[in-house]
Amino acid sequence: MNQPLDPNLLKGNLELILLTILEEGEMYGLEIINEAQARTDGLFDFKEGSLYPALHRMTQAGLLTSEFRESDLGGPRRKYYTLSEKGTKILEKKHAEWQRFNQAIDGLRGAR
Amino acid sequence: MTELETYLNAATHGLWGRKKLEVREELEAHVLERAHKHELLGLAREDAISKSMQELGNARAINQRMMEVYMLSKQLLLGSVCACALASFGIWQMTKTTVLHLECSNADQSFHFSGTTTGKYSRLNLPDKSVIATAIKSSSFTAKTINTTFGEDPSGVESLQMQAHLASFETPGHNFSFSDVDMKTVTRNGNSNPEVHCEFK
C-alpha cells in the first residue's frame, strides 16, 4: 500500500475526487471510501468524517442527486449518490483544469 | 442511551426535521456496516461499533461541517426570499444576516420572546407588526424551525443566543416583540446545550 497523500492535497481536491469516483455510477458513502482506496491502492485515504459534509454540500449545489435504499444488511437505509447533469459538466471542466495544471507543472520542470 | 445514539445525537445536533433524520440514518448505516465488517474479523459488537465511530471521526467536527452546509444554504435561501418579500412590501432592505440576542421567560408557559437584533437593516418605512407578520407568511416562513441553544440563570430567565435563519425585524432604536414565535417543542437532553425548536406560527 502507498503512503497516504498530504491530507491538504486531498482536502483541496475532494470535490474532484468524489465526482470522479461517482462517474462510475451511483454509490453510498462507505462504498465511495472503499472505492477511493481500492482504485488508488490506498493513496486516497481521506478522513471519513469529511466525506459526508462534502457529499451533502455537493448535493445542495446540484452536483449530485441522492436516494435512500434498503441495505442488504438490514437496519438503516443506505444513501446512494449519483452525478447530476450539472455535476458531469463540472467534472469535465475540473478534469480539463487539472490537466492544464499538470501540464503547466511539467512545463516548469522541463524548463529547469 | 447507547454510545452510538450519543454519537449520532452529537453529529446531528442543530439540524432539524427531515434533514436531521436523513443525516442520522446515513451516519448510522455507515457505522453499523463498518462495525459488521469488524465483527466478521472477530471484534465484539460493542467494540466494533466503537471502532467504527472512531474511524468515522469526531462527531462534533462532522456536526460543525454539516451545520456549515445547511445553515449557510438556509441563510442564503431564506435571506434572498426574505429580501424579495420585504422589498415587495416596501418595508425593509436587508443588508446583513443577523444574529438575534433574545430573552425567553417561561413563567407562564407561553415562551414569549422579546429582544433586539444586532443585524444591520436599512429602514425604508416605519414597520408595522401585522404587515411584517403578513410578509413572513407570504414568504413561506410559516412553521419554519429554528434550532438554538440556551442556558439558564438562577432567576429562571433563560437567555438565548439564536442564529436566525428567518427574517428578523427591528424598529430602529426600539426593541421588538416576537409575538409570532412560539415554542413548539422543547427537548432537553440533560446536557448544558439542550435543543430547542421554535416555530413561527
Short mmCIF file of C-alpha atoms in Angstrom, two decimals:
data_model
loop_
_atom_site.label_atom_id
_atom_site.label_comp_id
_atom_site.label_asym_id
_atom_site.label_seq_id
_atom_site.Cartn_x
_atom_site.Cartn_y
_atom_site.Cartn_z
CA MET A 1 0.00 0.00 0.00
CA ASN A 2 1.22 3.52 -0.79
CA GLN A 3 1.93 6.09 1.87
CA PRO A 4 -1.16 8.30 2.22
CA LEU A 5 -1.04 11.68 0.49
CA ASP A 6 -0.84 15.02 2.21
CA PRO A 7 -4.36 15.45 3.69
CA ASN A 8 -4.46 19.05 2.48
CA LEU A 9 -3.96 17.88 -1.07
CA LEU A 10 -6.91 15.53 -0.73
CA LYS A 11 -9.00 18.12 1.04
CA GLY A 12 -8.33 20.69 -1.65
CA ASN A 13 -9.39 18.30 -4.36
CA LEU A 14 -12.12 16.39 -2.57
CA GLU A 15 -14.85 17.55 -4.91
CA LEU A 16 -12.90 16.46 -7.98
CA ILE A 17 -12.13 13.11 -6.35
CA LEU A 18 -15.74 12.46 -5.41
CA LEU A 19 -17.06 13.48 -8.80
CA THR A 20 -14.53 11.23 -10.49
CA ILE A 21 -15.43 8.24 -8.35
CA LEU A 22 -19.15 8.77 -8.88
CA GLU A 23 -18.59 8.98 -12.62
CA GLU A 24 -18.51 5.18 -12.46
CA GLY A 25 -22.06 5.08 -11.17
CA GLU A 26 -24.11 5.52 -8.03
CA MET A 27 -22.53 4.70 -4.69
CA TYR A 28 -23.16 5.21 -0.99
CA GLY A 29 -20.70 6.81 1.42
CA LEU A 30 -18.80 3.80 2.66
CA GLU A 31 -18.67 2.41 -0.84
CA ILE A 32 -17.10 5.66 -2.05
CA ILE A 33 -14.42 5.44 0.62
CA ASN A 34 -13.65 1.83 -0.21
CA GLU A 35 -13.63 2.58 -3.93
CA ALA A 36 -11.25 5.51 -3.48
CA GLN A 37 -8.83 3.36 -1.51
CA ALA A 38 -9.08 0.38 -3.84
CA ARG A 39 -8.64 2.36 -7.05
CA THR A 40 -5.62 4.28 -5.72
CA ASP A 41 -4.01 1.43 -3.84
CA GLY A 42 -4.66 3.18 -0.55
CA LEU A 43 -3.28 6.53 -1.66
CA PHE A 44 -6.62 8.30 -1.26
CA ASP A 45 -7.29 7.60 2.37
CA PHE A 46 -9.31 10.66 3.25
CA LYS A 47 -10.94 11.28 6.58
CA GLU A 48 -14.33 9.64 6.64
CA GLY A 49 -15.84 12.47 8.64
CA SER A 50 -15.12 14.92 5.85
CA LEU A 51 -16.86 12.76 3.26
CA TYR A 52 -20.49 13.22 4.28
CA PRO A 53 -20.47 17.01 4.65
CA ALA A 54 -18.79 17.17 1.24
CA LEU A 55 -21.42 14.91 -0.31
CA HIS A 56 -24.19 16.97 1.23
CA ARG A 57 -22.61 20.22 0.11
CA MET A 58 -22.31 18.91 -3.44
CA THR A 59 -25.90 17.70 -3.35
CA GLN A 60 -27.03 21.11 -2.17
CA ALA A 61 -25.07 22.63 -5.04
CA GLY A 62 -26.87 20.39 -7.51
CA LEU A 63 -23.79 18.38 -8.50
CA LEU A 64 -25.21 15.15 -7.07
CA THR A 65 -28.59 13.61 -6.51
CA SER A 66 -29.27 11.19 -3.70
CA GLU A 67 -31.69 8.47 -2.82
CA PHE A 68 -32.18 6.19 0.18
CA ARG A 69 -32.41 2.46 -0.44
CA GLU A 70 -32.71 -0.53 1.81
CA SER A 71 -29.44 -2.11 2.86
CA ASP A 72 -28.82 -5.78 2.16
CA LEU A 73 -27.58 -5.95 5.75
CA GLY A 74 -30.91 -4.75 7.11
CA GLY A 75 -31.03 -1.87 9.56
CA PRO A 76 -30.81 1.76 8.47
CA ARG A 77 -31.02 2.51 4.78
CA ARG A 78 -28.06 3.49 2.67
CA LYS A 79 -27.99 6.80 0.88
CA TYR A 80 -26.83 6.47 -2.71
CA TYR A 81 -25.32 9.38 -4.60
CA THR A 82 -25.38 9.90 -8.34
CA LEU A 83 -23.76 12.50 -10.57
CA SER A 84 -26.27 15.00 -11.87
CA GLU A 85 -26.05 16.57 -15.31
CA LYS A 86 -24.56 19.66 -13.73
CA GLY A 87 -22.09 17.50 -11.81
CA THR A 88 -21.00 15.80 -15.03
CA LYS A 89 -20.31 19.15 -16.66
CA ILE A 90 -18.40 20.40 -13.63
CA LEU A 91 -16.37 17.19 -13.62
CA GLU A 92 -15.38 17.67 -17.24
CA LYS A 93 -14.40 21.24 -16.52
CA LYS A 94 -12.38 20.26 -13.45
CA HIS A 95 -10.60 17.48 -15.28
CA ALA A 96 -9.63 19.89 -18.04
CA GLU A 97 -8.35 22.36 -15.45
CA TRP A 98 -6.41 19.61 -13.72
CA GLN A 99 -4.77 18.56 -16.96
CA ARG A 100 -3.79 22.12 -17.75
CA PHE A 101 -2.36 22.48 -14.25
CA ASN A 102 -0.34 19.28 -14.62
CA GLN A 103 0.95 20.38 -18.00
CA ALA A 104 1.98 23.71 -16.53
CA ILE A 105 3.88 21.97 -13.70
CA ASP A 106 5.55 19.68 -16.23
CA GLY A 107 6.44 22.76 -18.24
CA LEU A 108 8.05 24.33 -15.19
CA ARG A 109 10.09 21.22 -14.53
CA GLY A 110 11.07 20.92 -18.18
CA ALA A 111 12.29 24.49 -18.17
CA ARG A 112 14.91 23.78 -15.49
CA MET B 1 -28.68 5.91 25.66
CA THR B 2 -26.12 3.88 23.76
CA GLU B 3 -22.74 5.15 22.71
CA LEU B 4 -23.92 5.16 19.11
CA GLU B 5 -27.02 7.19 19.94
CA THR B 6 -24.90 9.72 21.81
CA TYR B 7 -22.57 9.94 18.83
CA LEU B 8 -25.41 10.39 16.34
CA ASN B 9 -27.08 13.00 18.54
CA ALA B 10 -23.85 14.99 18.65
CA ALA B 11 -23.30 14.64 14.90
CA THR B 12 -26.79 15.88 14.06
CA HIS B 13 -27.19 18.45 16.80
CA GLY B 14 -28.73 21.63 15.46
CA LEU B 15 -30.04 20.07 12.29
CA TRP B 16 -33.77 19.72 12.15
CA GLY B 17 -36.70 17.98 10.53
CA ARG B 18 -36.25 15.56 7.69
CA LYS B 19 -32.65 16.62 7.13
CA LYS B 20 -31.70 15.69 10.67
CA LEU B 21 -33.30 12.26 10.31
CA GLU B 22 -31.62 11.65 6.97
CA VAL B 23 -28.15 12.60 8.17
CA ARG B 24 -28.66 10.46 11.25
CA GLU B 25 -29.76 7.44 9.23
CA GLU B 26 -26.89 7.83 6.78
CA LEU B 27 -24.27 8.02 9.52
CA GLU B 28 -25.86 5.18 11.44
CA ALA B 29 -25.83 2.98 8.35
CA HIS B 30 -22.16 3.81 7.84
CA VAL B 31 -21.18 2.96 11.41
CA LEU B 32 -23.18 -0.26 11.50
CA GLU B 33 -21.90 -1.51 8.18
CA ARG B 34 -18.31 -0.79 9.21
CA ALA B 35 -19.00 -2.46 12.53
CA HIS B 36 -20.39 -5.51 10.77
CA LYS B 37 -17.08 -5.93 8.95
CA HIS B 38 -15.13 -5.52 12.17
CA GLU B 39 -17.33 -8.14 13.78
CA LEU B 40 -16.55 -10.56 10.97
CA LEU B 41 -12.88 -10.02 11.81
CA GLY B 42 -13.53 -11.04 15.40
CA LEU B 43 -14.35 -7.88 17.32
CA ALA B 44 -17.20 -7.91 19.84
CA ARG B 45 -20.27 -5.96 18.75
CA GLU B 46 -19.73 -3.00 21.09
CA ASP B 47 -16.03 -2.78 20.29
CA ALA B 48 -16.80 -2.96 16.59
CA ILE B 49 -19.23 -0.07 16.85
CA SER B 50 -16.78 1.99 18.90
CA LYS B 51 -14.04 1.38 16.36
CA SER B 52 -16.35 2.36 13.51
CA MET B 53 -17.25 5.61 15.21
CA GLN B 54 -13.59 6.38 15.76
CA GLU B 55 -12.92 5.77 12.09
CA LEU B 56 -15.77 8.00 11.04
CA GLY B 57 -14.28 10.72 13.19
CA ASN B 58 -15.23 13.25 15.80
CA ALA B 59 -18.99 13.71 15.92
CA ARG B 60 -18.73 17.39 16.75
CA ALA B 61 -16.44 18.01 13.79
CA ILE B 62 -18.91 16.27 11.49
CA ASN B 63 -21.71 18.28 13.04
CA GLN B 64 -19.85 21.53 12.53
CA ARG B 65 -19.31 20.79 8.84
CA MET B 66 -22.89 19.66 8.37
CA MET B 67 -24.14 22.81 10.02
CA GLU B 68 -21.95 24.84 7.68
CA VAL B 69 -23.59 23.09 4.75
CA TYR B 70 -27.17 23.55 5.88
CA MET B 71 -27.03 26.74 7.93
CA LEU B 72 -25.29 28.62 5.16
CA SER B 73 -27.55 27.41 2.41
CA LYS B 74 -30.59 28.04 4.58
CA GLN B 75 -29.45 31.51 5.39
CA LEU B 76 -28.74 32.31 1.78
CA LEU B 77 -32.05 30.88 0.64
CA LEU B 78 -34.14 32.49 3.32
CA GLY B 79 -32.13 35.66 3.10
CA SER B 80 -32.94 36.01 -0.56
CA VAL B 81 -36.58 35.03 -0.13
CA CYS B 82 -36.86 37.43 2.77
CA ALA B 83 -35.21 40.25 0.89
CA CYS B 84 -37.58 39.76 -2.05
CA ALA B 85 -40.63 39.55 0.19
CA LEU B 86 -39.70 42.54 2.24
CA ALA B 87 -38.73 44.57 -0.76
CA SER B 88 -42.11 43.81 -2.28
CA PHE B 89 -43.76 45.16 0.86
CA GLY B 90 -41.53 48.20 0.75
CA ILE B 91 -40.59 47.89 4.38
CA TRP B 92 -37.01 46.83 4.70
CA GLN B 93 -33.92 46.30 2.73
CA MET B 94 -31.85 43.61 4.37
CA THR B 95 -28.14 44.25 4.24
CA LYS B 96 -26.80 41.59 6.54
CA THR B 97 -27.80 38.26 8.03
CA THR B 98 -28.48 38.89 11.64
CA VAL B 99 -27.93 37.14 14.90
CA LEU B 100 -30.65 37.54 17.47
CA HIS B 101 -29.99 38.03 21.13
CA LEU B 102 -33.22 37.21 22.87
CA GLU B 103 -34.53 36.52 26.30
CA CYS B 104 -37.12 33.93 27.00
CA SER B 105 -39.36 33.65 30.02
CA ASN B 106 -41.34 30.51 30.53
CA ALA B 107 -43.03 31.56 33.76
CA ASP B 108 -46.44 31.47 32.14
CA GLN B 109 -45.51 28.54 29.93
CA SER B 110 -46.04 30.69 26.88
CA PHE B 111 -42.40 31.24 25.92
CA HIS B 112 -42.96 34.76 24.83
CA PHE B 113 -39.82 36.25 23.31
CA SER B 114 -38.59 39.76 23.17
CA GLY B 115 -35.29 41.17 22.14
CA THR B 116 -33.31 43.14 19.67
CA THR B 117 -31.31 42.25 16.63
CA THR B 118 -27.72 43.03 16.00
CA GLY B 119 -28.13 42.92 12.26
CA LYS B 120 -27.99 45.96 10.07
CA TYR B 121 -31.00 46.99 8.13
CA SER B 122 -31.86 49.96 6.09
CA ARG B 123 -35.18 51.25 7.16
CA LEU B 124 -37.42 52.40 4.37
CA ASN B 125 -40.67 52.89 6.19
CA LEU B 126 -41.99 52.59 9.67
CA PRO B 127 -42.66 48.91 10.24
CA ASP B 128 -45.94 47.53 11.33
CA LYS B 129 -46.03 44.17 13.02
CA SER B 130 -49.15 42.99 11.28
CA VAL B 131 -47.61 43.87 7.92
CA ILE B 132 -44.42 42.11 8.92
CA ALA B 133 -46.38 39.04 10.00
CA THR B 134 -48.11 39.03 6.63
CA ALA B 135 -44.73 39.37 4.95
CA ILE B 136 -43.43 36.40 6.89
CA LYS B 137 -46.39 34.26 5.94
CA SER B 138 -46.35 35.32 2.32
CA SER B 139 -42.69 34.36 2.07
CA SER B 140 -43.21 30.79 3.14
CA PHE B 141 -41.80 31.48 6.55
CA THR B 142 -44.62 29.80 8.37
CA ALA B 143 -43.68 26.86 10.50
CA LYS B 144 -40.00 27.18 9.83
CA THR B 145 -37.99 25.66 12.59
CA ILE B 146 -35.19 27.44 14.32
CA ASN B 147 -32.68 25.45 16.29
CA THR B 148 -30.88 27.08 19.09
CA THR B 149 -29.23 26.52 22.41
CA PHE B 150 -29.72 28.28 25.70
CA GLY B 151 -28.56 28.43 29.23
CA GLU B 152 -30.50 29.17 32.35
CA ASP B 153 -29.59 31.57 35.14
CA PRO B 154 -30.74 31.27 38.76
CA SER B 155 -33.60 33.73 38.26
CA GLY B 156 -35.24 31.34 35.87
CA VAL B 157 -34.80 33.60 32.88
CA GLU B 158 -33.35 31.64 30.06
CA SER B 159 -31.03 33.53 27.80
CA LEU B 160 -30.94 32.51 24.23
CA GLN B 161 -28.41 33.09 21.56
CA MET B 162 -30.22 32.08 18.46
CA GLN B 163 -28.86 32.17 14.99
CA ALA B 164 -31.65 33.46 12.87
CA HIS B 165 -32.50 31.59 9.75
CA LEU B 166 -35.61 33.58 9.29
CA ALA B 167 -36.26 37.20 8.70
CA SER B 168 -35.75 39.26 11.76
CA PHE B 169 -37.12 42.69 12.23
CA GLU B 170 -36.44 45.69 14.29
CA THR B 171 -37.74 49.14 14.66
CA PRO B 172 -34.57 51.16 14.62
CA GLY B 173 -33.96 52.43 18.09
CA HIS B 174 -36.64 50.23 19.62
CA ASN B 175 -36.93 46.72 20.89
CA PHE B 176 -39.47 44.46 19.32
CA SER B 177 -41.59 41.53 20.38
CA PHE B 178 -41.71 38.26 18.59
CA SER B 179 -45.33 37.52 19.22
CA ASP B 180 -45.29 35.28 16.19
CA VAL B 181 -42.76 32.94 17.72
CA ASP B 182 -43.88 30.03 19.76
CA MET B 183 -42.01 27.17 21.35
CA LYS B 184 -43.44 24.10 19.78
CA THR B 185 -41.26 21.50 21.32
CA VAL B 186 -38.51 21.63 23.85
CA THR B 187 -36.11 18.76 24.02
CA ARG B 188 -33.78 18.72 26.93
CA ASN B 189 -31.09 16.14 26.53
CA GLY B 190 -29.88 16.51 30.05
CA ASN B 191 -26.79 18.38 28.99
CA SER B 192 -25.85 22.03 29.02
CA ASN B 193 -26.90 22.55 25.44
CA PRO B 194 -30.44 21.28 25.11
CA GLU B 195 -32.05 21.51 21.75
CA VAL B 196 -34.88 23.95 21.45
CA HIS B 197 -37.12 24.05 18.45
CA CYS B 198 -39.04 27.19 17.75
CA GLU B 199 -41.52 27.78 15.01
CA PHE B 200 -43.14 30.80 13.55
CA LYS B 201 -46.88 30.42 13.84
#
